[in-house]
Short mmCIF file of C-alpha atoms in Angstrom, two decimals:
data_model
loop_
_atom_site.label_atom_id
_atom_site.label_comp_id
_atom_site.label_asym_id
_atom_site.label_seq_id
_atom_site.Cartn_x
_atom_site.Cartn_y
_atom_site.Cartn_z
CA MET A 1 96.99 77.88 74.24
CA ALA A 2 97.83 80.57 76.75
CA SER A 3 97.52 79.76 80.34
CA ARG A 4 95.04 81.59 82.56
CA ASN A 5 97.62 83.83 84.06
CA ILE A 6 99.01 84.74 80.58
CA VAL A 7 95.52 85.68 79.42
CA SER A 8 94.94 87.74 82.52
CA LYS A 9 98.15 89.66 81.87
CA VAL A 10 97.20 90.27 78.23
CA LEU A 11 93.81 91.52 79.25
CA ALA A 12 95.37 93.92 81.82
CA THR A 13 97.59 95.51 79.18
CA VAL A 14 94.64 96.78 77.19
CA GLN A 15 92.67 98.46 80.00
CA GLY A 16 93.38 102.21 80.22
CA ARG A 17 97.14 102.16 79.43
CA CYS A 18 97.34 104.54 76.59
CA MET A 19 97.28 108.37 77.22
CA CYS A 20 96.95 109.43 73.63
CA PRO A 21 93.69 111.08 72.35
CA ALA A 22 92.79 107.98 70.32
CA HIS A 23 92.88 105.38 73.13
CA SER A 24 93.21 106.96 76.59
CA GLN A 25 90.55 106.16 79.18
CA ALA A 26 91.43 109.37 80.91
CA TYR A 27 91.27 111.43 77.74
CA ASN A 28 88.13 110.29 76.02
CA GLY A 29 86.46 107.66 78.11
CA GLY A 30 88.05 104.75 76.10
CA TYR A 31 86.72 103.48 72.85
CA GLY A 32 83.19 104.34 73.78
CA ASN A 33 83.40 108.03 72.96
CA PHE A 34 83.56 109.53 69.54
CA HIS A 35 84.64 112.95 68.19
CA ARG A 36 83.22 113.54 64.78
CA CYS A 37 79.63 114.76 64.75
CA THR A 38 77.70 116.92 62.37
CA SER A 39 74.83 119.06 63.40
CA SER A 40 71.43 118.13 61.95
CA GLY A 41 68.51 120.11 63.13
CA GLY A 42 68.48 120.24 66.87
CA GLY A 43 70.75 117.31 67.52
CA SER A 44 73.86 115.53 66.46
CA VAL A 45 74.36 112.88 63.79
CA ARG A 46 77.14 110.44 64.35
CA THR A 47 79.47 110.16 61.45
CA THR A 48 81.81 107.58 62.96
CA ASP A 49 81.20 104.01 64.02
CA TYR A 50 79.96 103.18 67.47
CA ALA A 51 80.34 99.42 67.78
CA VAL A 52 82.69 96.64 66.71
CA GLU A 53 81.72 93.24 65.41
CA MET A 54 83.98 90.35 66.22
CA SER A 55 83.86 87.38 63.88
CA SER A 56 86.26 84.71 62.82
CA SER A 57 86.45 81.23 61.32
CA SER A 58 86.05 78.27 63.61
CA VAL A 59 89.42 76.64 64.34
CA VAL A 60 90.55 73.18 65.37
CA TYR A 61 94.16 73.17 66.68
CA GLY A 62 96.40 70.30 67.49
CA PRO A 63 99.07 67.90 66.10
CA GLY A 64 97.60 65.61 63.53
CA VAL A 65 94.25 67.44 62.95
CA THR A 66 94.77 67.39 59.19
CA LYS A 67 93.50 63.87 59.12
CA GLU A 68 90.17 65.13 60.42
CA VAL A 69 89.46 67.05 57.12
CA GLY A 70 87.18 64.39 55.68
CA TYR A 71 84.98 64.12 58.83
CA GLN A 72 85.00 67.94 59.08
CA MET A 73 83.87 68.35 55.45
CA GLN A 74 81.13 65.84 56.06
CA ARG A 75 79.96 67.59 59.18
CA LEU A 76 79.92 71.00 57.40
CA ARG A 77 77.89 69.63 54.52
CA ALA A 78 75.39 68.05 56.98
CA SER A 79 75.07 71.21 59.00
CA ARG A 80 74.14 73.10 55.85
CA GLU A 81 71.82 70.28 54.63
CA ILE A 82 73.70 70.07 51.35
CA ARG A 83 72.03 67.24 49.48
CA GLU A 84 73.89 67.06 46.09
CA PRO A 85 76.79 64.59 46.00
CA PRO A 86 80.19 65.95 47.22
CA ASN A 87 82.38 67.35 44.53
CA ILE A 88 85.37 68.57 46.45
CA GLY A 89 88.35 70.55 45.33
CA LEU A 90 91.73 70.22 47.00
CA PHE A 91 93.90 73.34 46.40
CA THR A 92 97.64 73.38 46.94
CA ASP A 93 100.87 74.39 45.12
CA ASN A 94 103.14 72.36 43.02
CA LYS A 95 105.71 71.87 45.73
CA LEU A 96 103.35 70.80 48.50
CA VAL A 97 101.30 68.48 46.26
CA SER A 98 103.79 65.66 46.75
CA MET A 99 104.21 66.15 50.45
CA ASP A 100 102.62 64.11 53.31
CA MET A 101 100.24 66.76 54.47
CA VAL A 102 98.48 66.96 51.13
CA GLU A 103 98.33 63.16 50.78
CA THR A 104 96.84 63.02 54.30
CA ALA A 105 94.18 65.53 53.41
CA ARG A 106 93.44 63.75 50.08
CA SER A 107 93.13 60.32 51.66
CA ALA A 108 90.90 61.64 54.49
CA LEU A 109 88.70 63.41 51.94
CA GLU A 110 88.37 60.52 49.53
CA SER A 111 87.43 58.07 52.39
CA VAL A 112 84.32 60.15 53.05
CA CYS A 113 83.61 62.26 49.96
CA GLY A 114 84.83 60.02 47.04
CA LYS A 115 86.90 61.39 44.18
CA VAL A 116 88.74 64.66 44.97
CA HIS A 117 89.77 67.15 42.24
CA VAL A 118 93.33 68.41 42.96
CA PHE A 119 94.31 71.91 41.73
CA SER A 120 98.10 72.38 42.36
CA ASP A 121 98.76 75.20 40.04
CA VAL A 122 98.50 77.94 42.66
CA ARG A 123 101.17 80.69 42.15
CA ILE A 124 103.15 81.74 45.18
CA GLU A 125 102.14 85.48 45.47
CA PRO A 126 99.12 84.94 43.20
CA ASP A 127 98.16 87.34 40.42
CA THR A 128 94.93 87.95 38.55
CA GLU A 129 95.91 85.41 35.94
CA SER A 130 96.68 82.64 38.28
CA ILE A 131 93.53 83.28 40.19
CA GLN A 132 91.50 83.03 37.09
CA LYS A 133 93.01 79.62 36.32
CA ALA A 134 91.75 78.40 39.69
CA VAL A 135 88.35 79.96 39.11
CA ASP A 136 88.15 78.26 35.64
CA PHE A 137 89.12 74.95 37.35
CA ALA A 138 86.40 75.29 40.08
CA ARG A 139 83.68 76.17 37.37
CA GLN A 140 84.71 73.43 35.10
CA HIS A 141 84.49 70.76 37.76
CA GLN A 142 81.40 72.34 39.49
CA LEU A 143 83.00 72.15 42.86
CA ASN A 144 80.76 72.35 45.86
CA GLY A 145 83.34 72.07 48.64
CA TYR A 146 86.93 73.30 49.05
CA VAL A 147 89.98 72.38 51.05
CA ALA A 148 93.14 74.57 50.85
CA VAL A 149 96.36 73.03 52.12
CA GLY A 150 99.13 75.60 51.85
CA GLY A 151 100.17 79.10 52.87
CA GLY A 152 98.33 82.31 52.39
CA SER A 153 98.61 82.08 48.49
CA VAL A 154 96.82 78.85 48.43
CA ILE A 155 94.17 79.69 50.96
CA ASP A 156 93.46 83.09 49.23
CA THR A 157 93.25 81.44 45.79
CA ALA A 158 90.70 78.91 47.22
CA LYS A 159 88.57 81.77 48.70
CA VAL A 160 88.30 83.51 45.31
CA ALA A 161 87.62 80.32 43.40
CA ASN A 162 84.82 79.47 45.93
CA LEU A 163 83.40 82.98 45.55
CA LEU A 164 83.34 82.83 41.78
CA SER A 165 82.08 79.27 41.58
CA VAL A 166 78.90 80.56 43.27
CA ALA A 167 78.76 83.79 41.43
CA ARG A 168 79.29 82.01 38.13
CA GLU A 169 78.41 84.92 35.78
CA ALA A 170 80.48 87.42 37.79
CA ASP A 171 84.02 88.65 37.05
CA ILE A 172 86.62 88.89 39.76
CA PHE A 173 86.67 92.68 39.50
CA ASP A 174 82.99 92.81 40.49
CA PHE A 175 84.13 92.04 44.04
CA VAL A 176 87.60 93.56 44.16
CA ASN A 177 87.68 96.45 46.64
CA LYS A 178 87.03 99.95 45.26
CA PRO A 179 88.61 101.92 43.49
CA MET A 180 90.34 99.07 41.60
CA GLY A 181 87.18 97.12 41.41
CA LYS A 182 83.42 97.55 41.77
CA GLY A 183 83.30 96.42 45.40
CA GLN A 184 80.09 94.55 45.12
CA GLU A 185 78.62 92.49 47.93
CA PRO A 186 79.49 88.72 47.58
CA PRO A 187 76.61 86.35 47.54
CA PRO A 188 75.75 84.69 50.81
CA ASN A 189 76.22 80.89 51.60
CA LEU A 190 79.44 80.17 49.71
CA HIS A 191 80.43 76.48 49.59
CA PRO A 192 82.25 75.01 52.64
CA LEU A 193 85.92 75.91 52.74
CA ILE A 194 88.37 74.23 55.14
CA ALA A 195 91.83 75.99 55.32
CA VAL A 196 94.85 73.93 56.44
CA PRO A 197 97.76 76.44 56.83
CA THR A 198 101.26 75.18 56.20
CA THR A 199 103.08 78.45 57.02
CA ALA A 200 103.03 80.50 60.24
CA GLY A 201 102.32 83.97 58.79
CA THR A 202 99.22 85.06 57.05
CA GLY A 203 96.46 83.86 59.41
CA SER A 204 94.43 83.45 56.25
CA GLU A 205 92.54 80.51 57.82
CA THR A 206 90.62 83.02 60.02
CA THR A 207 90.12 86.06 57.78
CA GLY A 208 87.76 87.13 55.05
CA VAL A 209 90.46 88.73 52.92
CA ALA A 210 92.13 87.41 49.75
CA VAL A 211 95.07 89.35 48.33
CA PHE A 212 96.63 89.18 44.83
CA ASP A 213 98.65 91.05 42.31
CA TYR A 214 96.73 93.26 39.91
CA THR A 215 99.37 93.36 37.29
CA ALA A 216 97.75 96.11 35.18
CA MET A 217 97.97 98.47 38.11
CA ASN A 218 101.39 97.50 39.34
CA SER A 219 100.01 96.80 42.82
CA LYS A 220 98.27 94.25 44.95
CA THR A 221 94.67 94.46 45.57
CA GLY A 222 92.06 92.05 46.95
CA ILE A 223 88.60 91.18 48.09
CA GLY A 224 87.57 91.74 51.63
CA HIS A 225 84.32 90.45 53.06
CA LYS A 226 83.26 88.35 56.02
CA SER A 227 81.59 85.81 53.75
CA LEU A 228 84.99 84.85 52.34
CA ARG A 229 86.13 83.56 55.75
CA PRO A 230 86.88 79.77 55.67
CA SER A 231 84.21 77.66 57.35
CA LEU A 232 86.92 76.01 59.43
CA GLY A 233 90.64 76.21 60.01
CA LEU A 234 92.62 73.05 60.86
CA VAL A 235 95.67 74.36 62.44
CA ASP A 236 98.10 71.46 62.63
CA PRO A 237 101.71 72.04 64.04
CA GLU A 238 102.97 68.99 62.17
CA ASN A 239 102.44 70.95 58.93
CA VAL A 240 105.15 73.56 59.72
CA THR A 241 107.96 71.20 60.82
CA THR A 242 109.42 71.15 57.30
CA LEU A 243 108.99 74.87 56.63
CA PRO A 244 112.33 76.26 55.27
CA SER A 245 114.04 78.81 57.53
CA ARG A 246 113.69 81.76 55.18
CA VAL A 247 110.00 81.05 54.67
CA ALA A 248 109.62 80.80 58.51
CA ALA A 249 111.46 84.16 58.88
CA TRP A 250 109.44 86.06 56.23
CA SER A 251 106.09 84.60 57.23
CA GLY A 252 106.84 85.28 60.91
CA PHE A 253 107.47 88.96 60.16
CA ASP A 254 104.08 89.04 58.63
CA VAL A 255 102.66 87.89 62.01
CA LEU A 256 104.64 90.70 63.69
CA CYS A 257 103.33 93.29 61.39
CA HIS A 258 99.72 92.05 61.63
CA ALA A 259 99.95 92.42 65.37
CA LEU A 260 101.66 95.82 65.49
CA GLU A 261 99.50 97.36 62.76
CA SER A 262 96.21 96.17 64.22
CA TYR A 263 97.16 97.38 67.71
CA THR A 264 98.21 100.80 66.40
CA ALA A 265 95.45 101.20 63.77
CA LEU A 266 92.96 104.09 63.87
CA PRO A 267 90.43 103.28 66.57
CA TYR A 268 87.09 101.91 65.37
CA THR A 269 85.35 104.87 66.95
CA GLU A 270 87.20 107.18 64.68
CA ARG A 271 86.54 105.23 61.39
CA GLN A 272 84.28 106.98 58.99
CA PRO A 273 81.54 106.63 57.78
CA ALA A 274 79.23 105.12 60.29
CA PRO A 275 77.70 101.93 58.82
CA THR A 276 74.15 102.47 57.71
CA PRO A 277 72.65 99.85 57.88
CA PRO A 278 74.94 98.02 60.38
CA TYR A 279 75.47 94.98 58.06
CA ILE A 280 77.72 97.01 55.79
CA ARG A 281 80.26 97.41 58.61
CA PRO A 282 83.65 96.45 57.00
CA ALA A 283 85.75 93.54 57.94
CA TYR A 284 88.65 95.93 58.79
CA GLN A 285 87.09 98.10 61.52
CA GLY A 286 90.08 99.74 63.29
CA SER A 287 91.74 99.00 66.61
CA ASN A 288 89.31 97.80 69.29
CA PRO A 289 89.49 96.34 72.70
CA ILE A 290 88.75 92.79 71.51
CA SER A 291 91.35 92.64 68.71
CA ASP A 292 93.85 94.23 71.09
CA VAL A 293 93.87 91.03 73.17
CA TRP A 294 94.67 88.74 70.26
CA SER A 295 97.16 91.17 68.66
CA LEU A 296 99.11 91.76 71.89
CA HIS A 297 99.41 88.08 72.57
CA ALA A 298 100.50 87.42 69.04
CA LEU A 299 103.19 90.12 69.34
CA ARG A 300 104.48 88.65 72.65
CA THR A 301 104.58 85.12 71.20
CA THR A 302 106.41 86.31 68.12
CA ALA A 303 108.94 88.25 70.25
CA LYS A 304 109.65 85.14 72.25
CA TYR A 305 109.61 82.39 69.63
CA LEU A 306 110.31 83.71 66.08
CA ARG A 307 114.16 83.70 66.39
CA ARG A 308 113.96 80.16 67.66
CA ALA A 309 111.68 78.94 64.94
CA VAL A 310 114.01 80.29 62.29
CA ALA A 311 117.27 79.10 63.82
CA ASP A 312 116.15 75.49 64.44
CA PRO A 313 113.40 73.87 62.24
CA GLY A 314 113.51 71.03 64.82
CA ASP A 315 112.30 73.26 67.62
CA SER A 316 108.77 71.97 67.65
CA GLU A 317 107.73 74.26 70.58
CA ALA A 318 108.78 77.45 68.68
CA ARG A 319 107.30 76.37 65.38
CA SER A 320 103.96 75.44 67.10
CA GLU A 321 103.82 78.69 68.96
CA MET A 322 104.42 80.66 65.88
CA LEU A 323 101.62 78.81 64.13
CA LEU A 324 99.33 79.79 67.06
CA ALA A 325 100.56 83.41 66.88
CA SER A 326 99.71 83.54 63.16
CA MET A 327 96.20 82.38 63.92
CA MET A 328 95.85 84.72 66.78
CA ALA A 329 97.12 87.71 64.78
CA GLY A 330 94.71 86.68 62.08
CA VAL A 331 91.78 87.03 64.46
CA GLY A 332 93.14 90.32 65.68
CA PHE A 333 93.81 92.03 62.32
CA GLY A 334 90.96 90.21 60.62
CA ASN A 335 88.62 92.50 62.64
CA ALA A 336 90.83 95.48 63.20
CA GLY A 337 92.73 95.71 60.03
CA VAL A 338 96.31 96.61 59.05
CA HIS A 339 97.66 99.96 57.72
CA LEU A 340 100.85 101.36 56.32
CA CYS A 341 103.30 98.47 56.32
CA HIS A 342 100.89 96.43 54.40
CA GLY A 343 99.56 99.22 52.15
CA LEU A 344 103.12 100.33 51.19
CA SER A 345 104.30 96.80 50.65
CA TYR A 346 101.92 96.06 47.66
CA PRO A 347 103.76 98.18 45.06
CA LEU A 348 107.15 96.86 46.22
CA ALA A 349 106.03 93.24 45.56
CA SER A 350 104.20 94.01 42.36
CA LEU A 351 106.90 96.16 40.81
CA ASN A 352 109.67 93.77 41.82
CA LYS A 353 111.37 92.59 38.58
CA LYS A 354 114.58 91.05 39.75
CA TYR A 355 114.61 90.04 43.40
CA GLN A 356 114.43 86.22 43.85
CA ALA A 357 113.95 85.17 47.37
CA PRO A 358 116.02 82.15 48.49
CA GLU A 359 114.00 78.99 49.29
CA TYR A 360 111.12 80.15 47.22
CA PRO A 361 110.04 78.91 43.69
CA ALA A 362 112.52 80.18 41.02
CA ASP A 363 110.03 80.31 38.13
CA HIS A 364 109.46 84.04 38.57
CA PRO A 365 110.87 86.91 40.70
CA ILE A 366 109.47 86.81 44.15
CA LEU A 367 109.52 89.33 46.96
CA PRO A 368 107.81 87.45 49.78
CA HIS A 369 104.90 89.17 51.33
CA GLY A 370 106.33 89.20 54.90
CA LEU A 371 109.62 90.57 53.66
CA SER A 372 107.98 93.38 51.68
CA VAL A 373 105.86 94.23 54.80
CA ILE A 374 108.68 94.35 57.36
CA ILE A 375 111.06 96.27 55.19
CA THR A 376 109.27 99.62 55.86
CA ALA A 377 108.34 98.88 59.46
CA PRO A 378 111.03 100.91 61.22
CA ALA A 379 110.21 104.03 59.18
CA VAL A 380 106.36 103.44 59.45
CA PHE A 381 106.24 103.04 63.26
CA LYS A 382 108.63 105.92 63.84
CA TYR A 383 106.18 108.01 61.82
CA THR A 384 102.92 106.71 63.48
CA ALA A 385 104.31 106.76 67.00
CA SER A 386 103.20 110.35 67.70
CA ALA A 387 99.51 109.34 67.13
CA CYS A 388 99.55 106.97 70.06
CA PRO A 389 103.00 107.00 71.75
CA GLU A 390 102.04 104.77 74.68
CA ARG A 391 101.04 101.84 72.41
CA HIS A 392 104.26 102.14 70.34
CA LEU A 393 106.29 102.31 73.65
CA GLU A 394 104.53 99.23 74.99
CA ALA A 395 105.30 97.45 71.69
CA ALA A 396 108.96 98.42 71.95
CA GLY A 397 109.00 96.94 75.45
CA ILE A 398 107.54 93.72 74.26
CA LEU A 399 110.27 93.41 71.58
CA GLY A 400 112.98 93.93 74.13
CA ALA A 401 113.62 97.65 74.74
CA ASP A 402 114.12 98.91 78.23
CA ILE A 403 111.31 101.35 78.67
CA SER A 404 111.50 101.80 82.42
CA ASN A 405 112.73 105.44 82.12
CA ALA A 406 111.60 106.16 78.61
CA LYS A 407 109.60 109.20 77.61
CA LEU A 408 106.61 109.02 75.35
CA SER A 409 108.51 111.15 72.85
CA ASP A 410 111.07 108.31 72.57
CA ALA A 411 108.46 105.66 71.48
CA GLY A 412 109.00 105.93 67.76
CA ASP A 413 112.87 105.72 67.93
CA LEU A 414 112.76 102.93 70.50
CA LEU A 415 110.30 100.77 68.52
CA ALA A 416 112.14 101.50 65.23
CA GLU A 417 115.44 100.37 66.78
CA GLU A 418 113.98 97.11 68.26
CA LEU A 419 112.53 96.25 64.82
CA ARG A 420 115.92 96.89 63.18
CA LYS A 421 117.59 94.53 65.67
CA PHE A 422 115.05 91.86 65.00
CA MET A 423 115.40 92.30 61.18
CA PHE A 424 119.22 92.15 61.34
CA ASP A 425 119.16 89.04 63.59
CA LEU A 426 116.99 87.30 60.99
CA GLY A 427 118.86 88.40 57.93
CA VAL A 428 116.49 90.93 56.39
CA PRO A 429 118.20 92.66 53.48
CA ASN A 430 119.36 96.23 53.97
CA GLY A 431 116.32 98.16 52.70
CA ILE A 432 114.37 98.43 49.43
CA GLN A 433 117.58 99.18 47.58
CA GLU A 434 118.21 95.41 47.75
CA PHE A 435 114.97 94.88 45.67
CA GLY A 436 116.09 97.39 43.00
CA PHE A 437 114.39 100.51 44.27
CA SER A 438 115.92 103.98 45.16
CA ALA A 439 114.71 107.17 46.71
CA SER A 440 113.87 108.48 43.13
CA ASP A 441 111.17 105.71 42.92
CA SER A 442 109.24 107.04 45.98
CA ALA A 443 106.76 109.07 44.01
CA ASP A 444 105.84 106.13 41.68
CA LEU A 445 105.63 103.76 44.64
CA VAL A 446 103.20 106.17 46.45
CA THR A 447 101.10 106.51 43.32
CA ALA A 448 100.83 102.68 43.08
CA ALA A 449 100.00 102.47 46.80
CA MET A 450 97.33 105.06 46.98
CA PRO A 451 94.47 102.98 45.50
CA ASN A 452 94.80 100.60 48.46
CA LYS A 453 92.90 103.10 50.80
CA ARG A 454 91.10 100.18 52.35
CA VAL A 455 94.16 99.61 54.53
CA LEU A 456 95.99 102.91 54.24
CA GLN A 457 93.05 104.82 55.69
CA LEU A 458 93.39 102.76 58.84
CA ALA A 459 96.70 104.44 59.65
CA PRO A 460 96.44 106.53 62.91
CA HIS A 461 97.61 109.64 60.97
CA PRO A 462 95.68 111.16 57.96
CA LEU A 463 97.16 110.21 54.59
CA VAL A 464 99.60 112.63 53.25
CA GLU A 465 101.36 111.59 50.14
CA GLU A 466 104.63 113.38 50.91
CA HIS A 467 104.75 111.50 54.28
CA LEU A 468 104.32 108.22 52.52
CA ALA A 469 107.14 109.10 50.14
CA ALA A 470 109.38 109.87 53.08
CA ILE A 471 108.65 106.47 54.51
CA TYR A 472 109.85 104.86 51.29
CA GLU A 473 112.87 107.10 51.20
CA ASN A 474 113.76 106.25 54.79
CA SER A 475 113.56 102.59 53.87
CA VAL A 476 116.00 102.62 51.05
CA SER A 477 118.44 101.32 53.73
CA VAL A 478 117.45 100.25 57.28
CA TYR A 479 120.75 99.62 58.99
#
């Protein structure tokens, strides 16, 4: 973990640095002030939030912690006073199922919990159909505990299976975020879920979000609620040593965008409506001084180690640091949220009909999540920079720009240029044209993106469809 002096430096960066209206201590007294009030009688009624709630999964980090999974499941069951016999499901994908990390988890579970039911039919970039297969499996075997060994696709699939094995009469769309679903409150006290990540990207081991393709709407959607968070994340650096270089690159760019988007999101004091009662406060709350610490450190770590982690799979330090960065960014964005890079990526991935990413399963076209997110990043952050130029300028400096004599008005261009350099170095294709899209598709892409307002509305600028279309158009090529 970070040394004391590194933590001190990170803390120092989030105290009164930004001079924009959203974040400046000098301008508005910091996050504590709010701007949107409506008059009611003789006083003011607050319409924006006034507090931030920080929550995350517990995490155990260290080489070899995967072998603790049996003990940890037993401990979780005991702490919840679960008396029925263990009926544990181990979720993974059809490539990982034959690898050592899955066998280690299975053996550790069986030594404590007896027979383990293995579900290895997780789809990389899951859709509603593949999620339903997992739900059917969980209900058929009446699972009362879950272990997910894999990347974000595996962990997210296990989250939904867990939810719908408790809410046995419910449909997945009862809980999908509005307007695509009903947005109902998940039941409390889901079964224990231990997440064992094998990629350094999604941070799903710490978040209450599960994302999947909604094929009928040509976009991704998901379920976001604190109750979906895994009970525990076992973050084991040994599990990323065999990660293919392309997977390391695309998942690493997901970390970068999690950090950048959460740090530049709408401040939580500007998010509407105010939660009444407080327990309905959303998981994605907007940028806040606690998430800032995690997001900034994740960004610095990614800037330092991602190129190394991709160039040399044997660089155990770089691979370990990126796994930590993924987890830290997960804590940051899991409470602050993401915005345009993610919201605009969903139609790109769902509407992709031909792009087949190297080093990914070849059974269906795959535009990996991290690649679909980073591809619009230069255009996104050039657009959002005017909302908080100091934060964008700081991010550009972290990524390598010389900002010693830079003007705030240069922030967007500088950050966009550093992102393009990073993307070029790691072999990102030259824009969405490489995935089969052109400028003429921008209107359709915006239409498909707009239902994802849960994330889009956290952008620091108000949503304007013409502006979103321009981002797509400016991302047709990036070099």
